[in-house]
Coordinates of C-alpha atoms in Angstrom, one line a residue:
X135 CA -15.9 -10.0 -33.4
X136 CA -12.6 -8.4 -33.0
X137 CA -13.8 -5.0 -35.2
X138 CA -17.6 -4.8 -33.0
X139 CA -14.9 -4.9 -29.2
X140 CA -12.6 -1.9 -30.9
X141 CA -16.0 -0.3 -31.8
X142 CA -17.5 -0.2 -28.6
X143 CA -14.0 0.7 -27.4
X144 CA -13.8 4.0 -29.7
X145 CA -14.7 7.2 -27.6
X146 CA -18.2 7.8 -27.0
X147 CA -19.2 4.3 -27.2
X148 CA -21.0 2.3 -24.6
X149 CA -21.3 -0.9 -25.1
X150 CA -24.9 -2.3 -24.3
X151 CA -26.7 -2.5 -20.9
X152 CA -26.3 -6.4 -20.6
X153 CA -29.7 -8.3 -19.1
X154 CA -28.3 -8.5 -15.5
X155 CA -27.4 -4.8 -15.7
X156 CA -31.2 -3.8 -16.7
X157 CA -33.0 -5.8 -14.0
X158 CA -30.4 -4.7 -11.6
X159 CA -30.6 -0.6 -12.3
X160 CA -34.6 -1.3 -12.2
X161 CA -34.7 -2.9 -9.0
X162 CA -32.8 -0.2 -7.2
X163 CA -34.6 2.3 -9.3
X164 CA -38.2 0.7 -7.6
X165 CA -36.2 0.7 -4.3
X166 CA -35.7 4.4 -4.6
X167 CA -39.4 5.1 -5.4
X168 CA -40.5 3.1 -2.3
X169 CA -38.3 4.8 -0.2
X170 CA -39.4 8.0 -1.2
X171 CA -42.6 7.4 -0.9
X172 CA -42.1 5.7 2.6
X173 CA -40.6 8.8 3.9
X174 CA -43.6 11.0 3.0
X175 CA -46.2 8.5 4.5
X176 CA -44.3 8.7 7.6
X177 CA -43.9 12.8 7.6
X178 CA -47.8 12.8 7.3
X179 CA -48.4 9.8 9.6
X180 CA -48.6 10.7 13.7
X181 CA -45.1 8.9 14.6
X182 CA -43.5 11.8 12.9
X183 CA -42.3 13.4 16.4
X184 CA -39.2 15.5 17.6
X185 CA -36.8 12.8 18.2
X186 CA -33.1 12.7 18.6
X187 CA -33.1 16.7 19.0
X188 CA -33.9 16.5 15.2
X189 CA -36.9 17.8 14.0
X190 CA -39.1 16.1 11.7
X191 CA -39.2 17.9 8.7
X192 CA -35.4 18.7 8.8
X193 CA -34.5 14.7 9.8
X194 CA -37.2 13.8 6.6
X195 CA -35.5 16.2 4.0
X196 CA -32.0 14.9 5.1
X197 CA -33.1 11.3 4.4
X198 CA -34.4 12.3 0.3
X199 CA -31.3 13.5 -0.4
X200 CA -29.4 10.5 0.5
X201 CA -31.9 8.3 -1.0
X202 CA -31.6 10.2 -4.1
X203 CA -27.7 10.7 -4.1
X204 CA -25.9 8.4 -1.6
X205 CA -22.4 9.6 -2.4
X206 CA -23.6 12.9 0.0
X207 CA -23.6 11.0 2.9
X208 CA -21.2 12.5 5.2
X209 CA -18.5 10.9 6.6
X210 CA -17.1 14.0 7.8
X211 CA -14.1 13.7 10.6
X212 CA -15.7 10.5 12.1
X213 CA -13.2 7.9 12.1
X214 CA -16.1 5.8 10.3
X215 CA -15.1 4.7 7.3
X216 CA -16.5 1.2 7.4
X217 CA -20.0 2.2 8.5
X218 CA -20.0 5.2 6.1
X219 CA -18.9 2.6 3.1
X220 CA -20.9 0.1 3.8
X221 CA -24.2 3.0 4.2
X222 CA -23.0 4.4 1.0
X223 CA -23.5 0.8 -1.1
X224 CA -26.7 0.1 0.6
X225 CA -28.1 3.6 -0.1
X226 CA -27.5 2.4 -3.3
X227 CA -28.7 -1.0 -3.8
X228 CA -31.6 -1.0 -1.1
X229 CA -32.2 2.6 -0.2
X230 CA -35.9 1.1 1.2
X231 CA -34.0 -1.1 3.3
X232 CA -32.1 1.8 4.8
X233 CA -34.7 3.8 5.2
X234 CA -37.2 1.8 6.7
X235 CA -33.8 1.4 9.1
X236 CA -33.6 5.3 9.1
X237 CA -37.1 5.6 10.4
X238 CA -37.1 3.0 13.0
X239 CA -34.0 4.1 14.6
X240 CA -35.3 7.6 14.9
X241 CA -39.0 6.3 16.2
X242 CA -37.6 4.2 18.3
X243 CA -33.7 3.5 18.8
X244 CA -33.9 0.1 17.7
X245 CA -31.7 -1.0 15.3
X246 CA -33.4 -2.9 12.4
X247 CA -31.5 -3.5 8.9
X248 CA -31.3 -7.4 7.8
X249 CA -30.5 -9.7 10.1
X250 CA -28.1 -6.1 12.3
X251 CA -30.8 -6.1 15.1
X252 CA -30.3 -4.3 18.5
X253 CA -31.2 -1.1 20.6
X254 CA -28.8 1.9 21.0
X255 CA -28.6 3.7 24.3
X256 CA -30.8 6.3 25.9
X257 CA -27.4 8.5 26.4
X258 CA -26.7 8.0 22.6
X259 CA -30.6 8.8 21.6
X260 CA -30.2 11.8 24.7
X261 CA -26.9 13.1 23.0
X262 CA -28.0 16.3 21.0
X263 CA -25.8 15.9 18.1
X264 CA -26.7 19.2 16.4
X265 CA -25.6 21.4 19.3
X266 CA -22.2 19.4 19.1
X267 CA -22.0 20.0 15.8
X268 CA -22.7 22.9 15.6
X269 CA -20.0 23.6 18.3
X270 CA -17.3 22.1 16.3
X271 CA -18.4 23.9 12.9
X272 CA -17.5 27.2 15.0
X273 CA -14.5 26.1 16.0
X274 CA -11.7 27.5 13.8
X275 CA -8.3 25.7 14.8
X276 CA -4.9 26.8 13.4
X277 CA -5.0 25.3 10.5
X278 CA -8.2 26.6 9.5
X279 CA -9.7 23.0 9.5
X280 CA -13.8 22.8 9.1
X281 CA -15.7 19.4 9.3
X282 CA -19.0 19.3 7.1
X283 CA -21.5 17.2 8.5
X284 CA -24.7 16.2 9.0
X285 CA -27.2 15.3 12.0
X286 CA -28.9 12.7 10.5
X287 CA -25.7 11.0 8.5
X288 CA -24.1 11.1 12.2
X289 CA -27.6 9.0 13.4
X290 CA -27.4 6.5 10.7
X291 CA -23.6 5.6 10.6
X292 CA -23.9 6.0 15.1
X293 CA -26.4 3.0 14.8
X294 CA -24.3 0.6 13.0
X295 CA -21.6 1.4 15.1
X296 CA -23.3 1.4 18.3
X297 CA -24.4 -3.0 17.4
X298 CA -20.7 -3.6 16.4
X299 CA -19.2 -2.0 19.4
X300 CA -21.8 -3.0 22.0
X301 CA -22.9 0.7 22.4
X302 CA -19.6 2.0 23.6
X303 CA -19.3 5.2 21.7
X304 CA -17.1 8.3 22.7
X305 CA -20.2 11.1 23.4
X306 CA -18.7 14.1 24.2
X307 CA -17.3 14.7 20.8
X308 CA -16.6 11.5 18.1
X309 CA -15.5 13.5 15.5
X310 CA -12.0 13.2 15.0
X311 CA -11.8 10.8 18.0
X312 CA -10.5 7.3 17.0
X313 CA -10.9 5.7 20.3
X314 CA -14.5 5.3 18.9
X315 CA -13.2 4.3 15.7
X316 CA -14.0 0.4 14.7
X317 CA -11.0 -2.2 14.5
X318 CA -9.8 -2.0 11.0
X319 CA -6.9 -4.8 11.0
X320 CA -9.4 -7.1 10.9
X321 CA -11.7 -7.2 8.2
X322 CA -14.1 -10.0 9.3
X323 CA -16.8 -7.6 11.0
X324 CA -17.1 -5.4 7.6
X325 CA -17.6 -8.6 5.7
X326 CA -20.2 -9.6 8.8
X327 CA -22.5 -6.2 8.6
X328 CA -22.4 -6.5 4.8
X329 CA -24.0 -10.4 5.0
X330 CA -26.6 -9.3 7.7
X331 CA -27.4 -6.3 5.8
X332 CA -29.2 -9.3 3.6
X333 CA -29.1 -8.0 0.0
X334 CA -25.3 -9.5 -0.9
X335 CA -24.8 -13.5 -1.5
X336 CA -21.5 -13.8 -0.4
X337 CA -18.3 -11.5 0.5
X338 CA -15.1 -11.8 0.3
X339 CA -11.7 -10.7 1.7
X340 CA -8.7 -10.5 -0.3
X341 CA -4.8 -9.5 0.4
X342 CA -3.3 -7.5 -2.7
X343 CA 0.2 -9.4 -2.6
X344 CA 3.3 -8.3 -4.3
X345 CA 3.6 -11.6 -6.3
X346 CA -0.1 -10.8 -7.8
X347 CA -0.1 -9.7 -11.4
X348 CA -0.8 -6.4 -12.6
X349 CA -4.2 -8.3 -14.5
X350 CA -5.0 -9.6 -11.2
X351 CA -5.0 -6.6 -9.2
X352 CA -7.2 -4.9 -11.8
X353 CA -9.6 -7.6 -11.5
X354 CA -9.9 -7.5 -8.1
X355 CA -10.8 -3.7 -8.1
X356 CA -13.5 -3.6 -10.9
X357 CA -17.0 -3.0 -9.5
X358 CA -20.1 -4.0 -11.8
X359 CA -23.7 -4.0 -11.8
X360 CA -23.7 -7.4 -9.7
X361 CA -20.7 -6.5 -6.8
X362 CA -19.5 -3.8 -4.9
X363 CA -16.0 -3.3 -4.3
X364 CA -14.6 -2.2 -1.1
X365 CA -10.8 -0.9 -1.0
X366 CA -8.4 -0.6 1.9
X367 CA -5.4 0.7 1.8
X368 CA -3.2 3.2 3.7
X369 CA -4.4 6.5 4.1
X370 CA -2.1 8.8 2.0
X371 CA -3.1 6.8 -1.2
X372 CA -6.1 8.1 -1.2
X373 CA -5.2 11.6 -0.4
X374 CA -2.5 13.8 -1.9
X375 CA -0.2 16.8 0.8
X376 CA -1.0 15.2 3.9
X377 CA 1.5 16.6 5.8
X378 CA -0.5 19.6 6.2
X379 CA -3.4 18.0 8.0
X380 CA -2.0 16.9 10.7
X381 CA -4.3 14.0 12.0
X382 CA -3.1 12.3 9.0
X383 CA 0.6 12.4 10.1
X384 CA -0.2 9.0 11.3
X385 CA -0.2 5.2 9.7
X386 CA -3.7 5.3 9.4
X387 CA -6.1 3.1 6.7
X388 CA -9.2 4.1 5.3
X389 CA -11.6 1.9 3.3
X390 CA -13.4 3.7 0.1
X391 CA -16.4 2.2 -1.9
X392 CA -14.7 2.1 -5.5
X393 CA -17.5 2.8 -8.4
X394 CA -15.9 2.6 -11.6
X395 CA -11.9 1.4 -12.7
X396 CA -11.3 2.4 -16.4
X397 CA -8.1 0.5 -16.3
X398 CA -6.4 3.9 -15.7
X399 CA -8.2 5.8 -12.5
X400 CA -10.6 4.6 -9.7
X401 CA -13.6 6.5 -9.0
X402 CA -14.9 6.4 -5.6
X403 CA -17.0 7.3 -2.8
X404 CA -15.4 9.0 0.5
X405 CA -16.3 11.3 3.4
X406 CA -19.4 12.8 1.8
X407 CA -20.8 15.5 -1.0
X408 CA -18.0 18.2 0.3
X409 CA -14.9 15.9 1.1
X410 CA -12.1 18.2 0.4
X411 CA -13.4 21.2 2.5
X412 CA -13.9 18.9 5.4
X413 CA -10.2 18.5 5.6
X414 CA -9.3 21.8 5.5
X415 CA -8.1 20.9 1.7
X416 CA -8.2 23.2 -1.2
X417 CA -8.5 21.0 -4.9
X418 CA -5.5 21.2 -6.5
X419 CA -6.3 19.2 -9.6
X420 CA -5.6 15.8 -8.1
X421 CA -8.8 14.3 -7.1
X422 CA -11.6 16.3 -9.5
X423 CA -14.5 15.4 -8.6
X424 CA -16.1 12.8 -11.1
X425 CA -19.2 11.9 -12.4
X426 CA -20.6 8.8 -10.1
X427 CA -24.0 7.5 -11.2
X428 CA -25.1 10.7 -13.3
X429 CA -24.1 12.7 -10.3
X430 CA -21.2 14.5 -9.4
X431 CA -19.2 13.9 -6.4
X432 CA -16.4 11.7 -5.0
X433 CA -12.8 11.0 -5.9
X434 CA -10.9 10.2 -8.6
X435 CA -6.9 8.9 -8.6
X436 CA -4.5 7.5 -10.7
X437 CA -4.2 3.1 -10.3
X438 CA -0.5 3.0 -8.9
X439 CA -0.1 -0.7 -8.7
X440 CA 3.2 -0.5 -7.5
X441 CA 1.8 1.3 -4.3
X442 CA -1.0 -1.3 -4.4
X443 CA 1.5 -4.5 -4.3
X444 CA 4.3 -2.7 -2.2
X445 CA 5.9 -4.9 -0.1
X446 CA 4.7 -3.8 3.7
X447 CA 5.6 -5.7 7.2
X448 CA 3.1 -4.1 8.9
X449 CA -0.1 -5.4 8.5
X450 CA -1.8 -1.8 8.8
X451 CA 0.0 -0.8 6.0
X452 CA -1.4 -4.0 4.2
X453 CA -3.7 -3.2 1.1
X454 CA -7.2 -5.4 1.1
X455 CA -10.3 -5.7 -1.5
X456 CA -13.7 -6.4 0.0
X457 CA -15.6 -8.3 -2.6
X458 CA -19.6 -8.1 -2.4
X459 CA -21.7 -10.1 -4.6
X460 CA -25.6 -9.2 -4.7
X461 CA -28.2 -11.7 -4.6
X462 CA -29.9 -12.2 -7.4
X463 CA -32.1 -9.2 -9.0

């Protein structure tokens, strides 16, 4: 037994795709397909109408590409994180569900994903997003900051957070403004949305602690086939030279999907398909971009478990793992 683990351990092995791991990868394989084809039969059907100052062709092509690579969905400078993260696993797992959610909000402006029910507002449905955005892409402040985003991403991530914060949502310019920015000292409304999204059994919320072994920590951070992984922890672990981007100069947290932990670096999902631009960053060899899921995009960085179990008073500087188990393939 000992020589077939330091076989499959030697470089350019893989160990097999266990029985759990098949069924899983085909189930959200045949949730991709459906939501492909869902998006089609809707472009041809008559519902397919100017909504949301989007047309329907442009909101349709938007919606492929995030079905066929999630990691693109663009967080850009919305202080989102939570809805982007959770988006960005269900895109994943059940990209039918969140399209069939996708296509009902723009129809309509009801909000329809699991058990998250609700209506957004006629001013948020009224608020031409693209013009906005379009105004803020021209913009070229002093330090030569850009935000990459996207109409549609905006719509999708806007619903979530229009049923968790009872529709009170800064309009004349949410990017970059974190009064519209959901509480993120208290983790119980991201474990909430990710039960009512209905495809995870249970979720859970744990505090890395200082006293918690370096085994334990790793444990806690390793995604599989069967749970998603959810990391929070202050800002400037997750990016390098922040004290050139100055709305960073700020204790701040963000929370990151993590896809892969090779016991060395964690692989994960953040701010969308061009992350560093939107920050005004250049990549200096830090965070390369990895391979996620047979596509590139995303982050990589170095484990520092020292950082991780640091001892902090401030409970905003504290470091958390969300824990997502899926139901049953």
């Amino acid at each position: 037994m000992g020589l077939i683990i330091a076989l499959l351990n030697l470089p350019g092995q893989v160990p097999a795709e266990t029985p759990e791991a098949r069924a899983r990868r085909l189930q959200e394989s045949g949730s991709r397909s459906i939501a492909l084809d869902a998006i089609e039969a809707w472009l041809r059907s008559s519902s397919a109408k100017k909504e949301w100052h989007m047309e329907p062709d442009a909101f349709a092509a938007r919606l492929k590409v995030l079905v066929e690579a999630p990691y693109k969905l663009a967080q850009s400078g919305y202080p989102w994180c939570t809805y982007a993260s959770v988006l960005m696993c269900l895109l994943r797992r059940d990209p039918s569900g969140v399209v069939n959610y996708a296509l009902k909000l723009y129809n309509t402006g009801r909000i329809s994903l699991g058990r998250i029910t609700g209506e957004v507002s006629s001013d948020l449905r009224a608020f031409d997003v693209a013009r906005y955005l379009r105004r803020e892409l021209d913009k070229k402040p002093p330090n030569g900051k850009t935000h990459y985003a996207q109409a549609v991403d905006f719509m999708l991530m806007a619903g979530l957070c229009s049923h968790e914060m009872d529709g009170i949502i800064e309009f004349d310019g949410p990017i970059d403004d974190y009064n519209a920015a959901p509480p993120i000292d208290d983790l119980t409304p991201t474990k909430n949305l990710m039960l009512a999204s209905g495809i995870y059994a249970s979720v859970t919320v744990t505090k890395i602690n200082p006293s918690d072994t370096d085994a334990a920590v790793q444990a806690l951070i390793a995604p599989s086939s069967e749970q998603d992984i959810l990391l929070v922890a202050p800002m400037s672990y997750f990016i390098a030279g922040l004290n050139f981007v100055p709305k960073f100069n700020r204790p701040g947290r963000h929370i990151v999907p993590v896809v892969r932990n090779d016991g060395t670096k964690l692989a994960f999902w953040s701010w969308g398909d061009e992350p560093i631009e939107a920050l005004g960053m250049t990549d200096d060899g830090d965070m390369a971009p990895p391979t996620l899921d047979s596509v590139a995009g995303g982050y990589s960085m170095a484990i520092n478990l020292p950082e991780l179990k640091k001892t902090v008073t401030d409970n905003k500087a504290s470091r958390w793992v969300v824990t997502a188990t899926l139901k049953p393939a």
